[in-house]
CSV table of C-alpha atoms in Angstrom, one decimal:
chain,number,residue,atom,x,y,z
P,843,GLY,CA,25.9,45.1,-46.1
P,844,GLU,CA,23.0,47.4,-46.7
P,845,SER,CA,19.5,45.8,-46.2
P,846,VAL,CA,16.6,46.8,-48.3
P,847,GLY,CA,13.3,46.9,-46.5
P,848,LEU,CA,9.9,46.5,-48.0
P,849,HIS,CA,7.7,49.6,-47.9
P,850,LEU,CA,4.0,49.1,-47.5
P,851,PRO,CA,1.8,50.8,-50.0
P,852,THR,CA,0.2,53.8,-48.3
P,853,LEU,CA,-3.2,55.3,-48.7
P,854,SER,CA,-3.6,58.9,-47.5
P,855,VAL,CA,-7.2,60.2,-47.0
P,856,GLN,CA,-8.7,63.2,-45.5
P,857,GLU,CA,-10.8,62.8,-42.3
P,858,GLY,CA,-14.4,62.3,-43.3
P,859,ASP,CA,-13.7,60.9,-46.7
P,860,ASN,CA,-14.3,57.3,-47.7
P,861,SER,CA,-11.4,54.9,-47.9
P,862,ILE,CA,-11.0,51.9,-50.2
P,863,ILE,CA,-8.3,49.4,-49.6
P,864,ASN,CA,-7.7,46.6,-52.2
P,865,CYS,CA,-6.3,43.2,-52.0
P,866,ALA,CA,-5.6,40.5,-54.5
P,867,TYR,CA,-5.7,37.0,-53.1
P,868,SER,CA,-3.8,34.0,-54.4
P,869,ASN,CA,-5.8,30.9,-54.3
P,870,SER,CA,-9.1,30.3,-56.2
P,871,ALA,CA,-9.8,27.5,-53.7
P,872,SER,CA,-10.0,30.0,-50.8
P,873,ASP,CA,-13.5,30.2,-49.4
P,874,TYR,CA,-13.2,32.5,-46.4
P,875,PHE,CA,-11.7,36.0,-46.2
P,876,ILE,CA,-10.9,38.3,-43.3
P,877,TRP,CA,-9.8,41.9,-43.0
P,878,TYR,CA,-7.6,42.8,-40.0
P,879,LYS,CA,-6.4,46.2,-38.7
P,880,GLN,CA,-3.0,46.4,-37.1
P,881,GLU,CA,-1.9,49.4,-35.1
P,882,SER,CA,1.7,49.9,-34.1
P,883,GLY,CA,2.9,47.5,-31.5
P,884,LYS,CA,-0.3,45.5,-31.4
P,885,GLY,CA,-1.7,42.4,-32.9
P,886,PRO,CA,-4.1,42.2,-35.8
P,887,GLN,CA,-7.6,43.2,-34.9
P,888,PHE,CA,-10.6,41.5,-36.6
P,889,ILE,CA,-12.7,43.9,-38.7
P,890,ILE,CA,-15.0,42.0,-40.9
P,891,ASP,CA,-15.1,38.6,-42.7
P,892,ILE,CA,-16.8,37.2,-45.8
P,893,ARG,CA,-17.4,33.8,-47.2
P,894,SER,CA,-17.0,32.8,-50.8
P,895,ASN,CA,-20.8,32.4,-51.3
P,896,MET,CA,-21.3,36.1,-50.8
P,897,ASP,CA,-20.0,39.1,-52.8
P,898,LYS,CA,-20.7,41.8,-50.2
P,899,ARG,CA,-21.0,42.2,-46.5
P,900,GLN,CA,-21.5,45.3,-44.4
P,901,GLY,CA,-20.5,46.1,-40.9
P,902,GLN,CA,-20.5,49.3,-38.9
P,903,ARG,CA,-18.8,51.9,-41.3
P,904,VAL,CA,-17.1,49.1,-43.2
P,905,THR,CA,-18.0,47.1,-46.3
P,906,VAL,CA,-16.2,44.2,-47.8
P,907,LEU,CA,-16.6,43.3,-51.5
P,908,LEU,CA,-15.4,40.0,-53.0
P,909,ASN,CA,-14.9,39.4,-56.7
P,910,LYS,CA,-14.1,35.8,-57.1
P,911,THR,CA,-13.7,36.1,-60.9
P,912,VAL,CA,-10.6,38.2,-60.6
P,913,LYS,CA,-9.7,37.1,-57.0
P,914,HIS,CA,-10.0,40.6,-55.6
P,915,LEU,CA,-11.1,41.8,-52.2
P,916,SER,CA,-11.7,45.3,-51.1
P,917,LEU,CA,-12.4,47.0,-47.8
P,918,GLN,CA,-14.4,50.3,-47.8
P,919,ILE,CA,-14.4,52.5,-44.7
P,920,ALA,CA,-17.0,55.2,-44.6
P,921,ALA,CA,-16.3,58.6,-43.1
P,922,THR,CA,-12.7,57.8,-42.2
P,923,GLN,CA,-11.5,58.9,-38.8
P,924,PRO,CA,-8.1,59.5,-37.3
P,925,GLY,CA,-8.5,56.3,-35.3
P,926,ASP,CA,-8.7,54.3,-38.5
P,927,SER,CA,-5.0,55.0,-39.1
P,928,ALA,CA,-3.3,51.7,-39.1
P,929,VAL,CA,-2.0,48.9,-41.4
P,930,TYR,CA,-4.8,46.8,-43.0
P,931,PHE,CA,-4.3,43.2,-44.0
P,932,CYS,CA,-6.5,40.9,-45.9
P,933,ALA,CA,-6.2,37.2,-45.1
P,934,GLU,CA,-7.5,34.1,-46.9
P,935,ASN,CA,-8.3,30.7,-45.6
P,936,GLN,CA,-8.3,27.8,-47.9
P,937,GLY,CA,-11.2,25.5,-47.2
P,938,ASN,CA,-9.2,22.4,-46.4
P,939,THR,CA,-6.7,24.1,-44.0
P,940,ASP,CA,-7.0,26.3,-41.0
P,941,LYS,CA,-4.1,28.6,-41.7
P,942,LEU,CA,-4.5,32.1,-42.8
P,943,ILE,CA,-2.5,33.5,-45.7
P,944,PHE,CA,-1.9,37.2,-45.2
P,945,GLY,CA,-1.5,39.8,-47.9
P,946,THR,CA,1.3,42.4,-47.7
P,947,GLY,CA,-0.8,45.1,-46.1
P,948,THR,CA,-1.7,48.7,-46.8
P,949,ARG,CA,-1.0,51.6,-44.5
P,950,LEU,CA,-3.9,54.0,-44.1
P,951,GLN,CA,-3.0,57.5,-43.1
P,952,VAL,CA,-5.8,59.9,-42.1
P,953,PHE,CA,-5.0,63.6,-42.1
P,954,PRO,CA,-7.3,66.4,-40.8
E,1386,ASN,CA,-10.7,41.2,-20.9
E,1387,ALA,CA,-10.7,37.6,-22.0
E,1388,GLY,CA,-8.6,38.1,-25.1
E,1389,VAL,CA,-5.6,36.1,-26.3
E,1390,MET,CA,-2.8,36.7,-23.9
E,1391,GLN,CA,0.8,36.5,-24.9
E,1392,ASN,CA,3.9,36.8,-22.7
E,1393,PRO,CA,6.4,38.2,-22.5
E,1394,ARG,CA,5.7,41.2,-24.7
E,1395,HIS,CA,9.4,41.7,-25.3
E,1396,LEU,CA,12.1,39.1,-25.1
E,1397,VAL,CA,15.8,39.7,-25.6
E,1398,ARG,CA,18.2,36.8,-26.1
E,1399,ARG,CA,21.8,36.3,-27.1
E,1400,ARG,CA,22.7,34.1,-30.0
E,1401,GLY,CA,22.7,30.4,-28.9
E,1402,GLN,CA,20.2,30.9,-26.1
E,1403,GLU,CA,16.6,29.5,-25.9
E,1404,ALA,CA,13.5,31.5,-26.3
E,1405,ARG,CA,10.1,30.5,-24.9
E,1406,LEU,CA,7.0,32.3,-25.9
E,1407,ARG,CA,3.7,31.7,-24.2
E,1408,CYS,CA,0.1,32.0,-25.4
E,1409,SER,CA,-3.2,31.6,-23.5
E,1410,PRO,CA,-6.1,31.5,-26.0
E,1411,MET,CA,-9.4,33.2,-25.5
E,1412,LYS,CA,-11.8,31.5,-23.1
E,1413,GLY,CA,-13.6,28.7,-24.9
E,1414,HIS,CA,-11.2,28.5,-27.8
E,1415,SER,CA,-9.5,25.2,-28.4
E,1416,HIS,CA,-7.5,26.1,-31.5
E,1417,VAL,CA,-4.2,27.9,-31.4
E,1418,TYR,CA,-2.1,29.3,-34.2
E,1419,TRP,CA,1.4,30.8,-34.3
E,1420,TYR,CA,2.5,33.4,-36.9
E,1421,ARG,CA,5.7,35.3,-37.4
E,1422,GLN,CA,5.9,38.9,-38.7
E,1423,LEU,CA,8.9,40.8,-39.9
E,1424,PRO,CA,8.8,44.6,-40.1
E,1425,GLU,CA,6.7,46.0,-42.9
E,1426,GLU,CA,5.5,42.5,-43.8
E,1427,GLY,CA,2.3,40.4,-43.4
E,1428,LEU,CA,2.1,37.6,-40.9
E,1429,LYS,CA,3.4,34.2,-42.0
E,1430,PHE,CA,1.8,31.0,-40.6
E,1431,MET,CA,4.0,28.7,-38.6
E,1432,VAL,CA,1.9,26.1,-36.7
E,1433,TYR,CA,-1.7,25.1,-35.8
E,1434,LEU,CA,-2.4,23.2,-32.6
E,1435,GLN,CA,-5.3,21.8,-30.7
E,1436,LYS,CA,-5.0,20.5,-27.2
E,1437,GLU,CA,-2.2,18.0,-27.1
E,1438,ASN,CA,-2.0,17.8,-30.9
E,1439,ILE,CA,-0.1,19.5,-33.6
E,1440,ILE,CA,-2.5,19.7,-36.6
E,1441,ASP,CA,-0.4,21.6,-39.1
E,1442,GLU,CA,3.3,22.6,-38.7
E,1443,SER,CA,4.0,23.2,-42.4
E,1444,GLY,CA,5.2,26.8,-41.6
E,1445,MET,CA,7.7,25.8,-38.9
E,1446,PRO,CA,11.4,25.6,-39.7
E,1447,LYS,CA,12.5,22.0,-39.5
E,1448,GLU,CA,15.2,22.7,-36.9
E,1449,ARG,CA,15.3,24.5,-33.6
E,1450,PHE,CA,11.6,25.4,-33.5
E,1451,SER,CA,8.9,23.5,-31.7
E,1452,ALA,CA,5.4,24.1,-30.4
E,1453,GLU,CA,3.1,22.5,-27.9
E,1454,PHE,CA,-0.4,23.1,-26.5
E,1455,PRO,CA,-0.6,20.9,-23.4
E,1456,LYS,CA,-3.8,19.7,-21.8
E,1457,GLU,CA,-3.3,22.2,-19.0
E,1458,GLY,CA,-1.6,25.6,-19.4
E,1459,PRO,CA,-0.7,27.9,-22.3
E,1460,SER,CA,0.7,27.0,-25.7
E,1461,ILE,CA,4.4,27.4,-25.9
E,1462,LEU,CA,6.5,28.3,-28.9
E,1463,ARG,CA,10.1,27.3,-28.3
E,1464,ILE,CA,13.1,28.4,-30.3
E,1465,GLN,CA,16.4,26.7,-29.4
E,1466,GLN,CA,19.9,28.1,-30.2
E,1467,VAL,CA,18.5,31.4,-31.4
E,1468,VAL,CA,20.1,33.2,-34.3
E,1469,ARG,CA,19.9,36.9,-35.4
E,1470,GLY,CA,17.4,35.9,-38.1
E,1471,ASP,CA,14.9,34.8,-35.5
E,1472,SER,CA,14.3,38.4,-34.5
E,1473,ALA,CA,10.7,39.1,-35.3
E,1474,ALA,CA,7.3,39.6,-33.8
E,1475,TYR,CA,5.6,36.3,-33.0
E,1476,PHE,CA,1.8,36.4,-32.8
E,1477,CYS,CA,-0.6,33.8,-31.4
E,1478,ALA,CA,-4.2,33.5,-32.5
E,1479,SER,CA,-7.1,31.4,-31.3
E,1480,SER,CA,-10.4,30.3,-32.6
E,1481,PRO,CA,-13.3,28.3,-31.2
E,1482,LEU,CA,-14.1,24.6,-31.9
E,1483,ASP,CA,-16.1,25.6,-34.9
E,1484,ASN,CA,-13.5,26.3,-37.6
E,1485,ASN,CA,-15.7,28.7,-39.4
E,1486,GLN,CA,-14.9,31.5,-37.1
E,1487,PRO,CA,-12.3,34.2,-37.4
E,1488,GLN,CA,-9.0,33.9,-35.6
E,1489,HIS,CA,-8.4,36.4,-32.8
E,1490,PHE,CA,-4.9,37.6,-32.2
E,1491,GLY,CA,-2.8,38.5,-29.1
E,1492,ASP,CA,-0.5,41.5,-29.1
E,1493,GLY,CA,2.5,39.4,-29.8
E,1494,THR,CA,6.0,38.8,-28.4
E,1495,ARG,CA,8.8,40.9,-29.9
E,1496,LEU,CA,11.9,38.8,-29.9
E,1497,SER,CA,15.3,40.5,-30.3
E,1498,ILE,CA,18.5,38.5,-30.7
E,1499,LEU,CA,21.7,40.2,-29.7
């Protein structure tokens, strides 16, 4: 029979523009959140994390925003570069467990 | 590079055979996690181990799958009597003793079942 695959949402941006990738998380009890970048054929690479007692955290060219009221997380990448092209996953960690719950992912495509 | 090391990177098995996937955590890390990823999907938690202990195996299928993290040597994810549906990428992550640290991932083992 024919199989139907899931297609990741895709964000296409021009090199040099800012990128914003959004994520809705599932559990209001989650208290730790991580953004990962995954390139083809590789494992998830840690980008930035944030705890629930914060609503914003900045790294090098990246900013994570957390809105606990609507259970929303976003990753902002400044001056997007071709090397930023990858699939980006948010992950949540519920305080009483150590397992990460991953979102479905967003594919970022950077064009010149 | 003292990152999480997984081997083999690619593993091909026929239906009914056994698959063994190995993971060496980062130096100084005592927590190991296994996740499974299907194409175009996020990672799904399988099991969390510390040395000689399984802490959480809520994501492991009840049959054919087992995991260990012995006192010496790598963590092993073992799949017995593999079926086509076991084809996936299996990722291992590790974190230090302090749980409030991000998990760092290896580059995975891609398991293909013929």
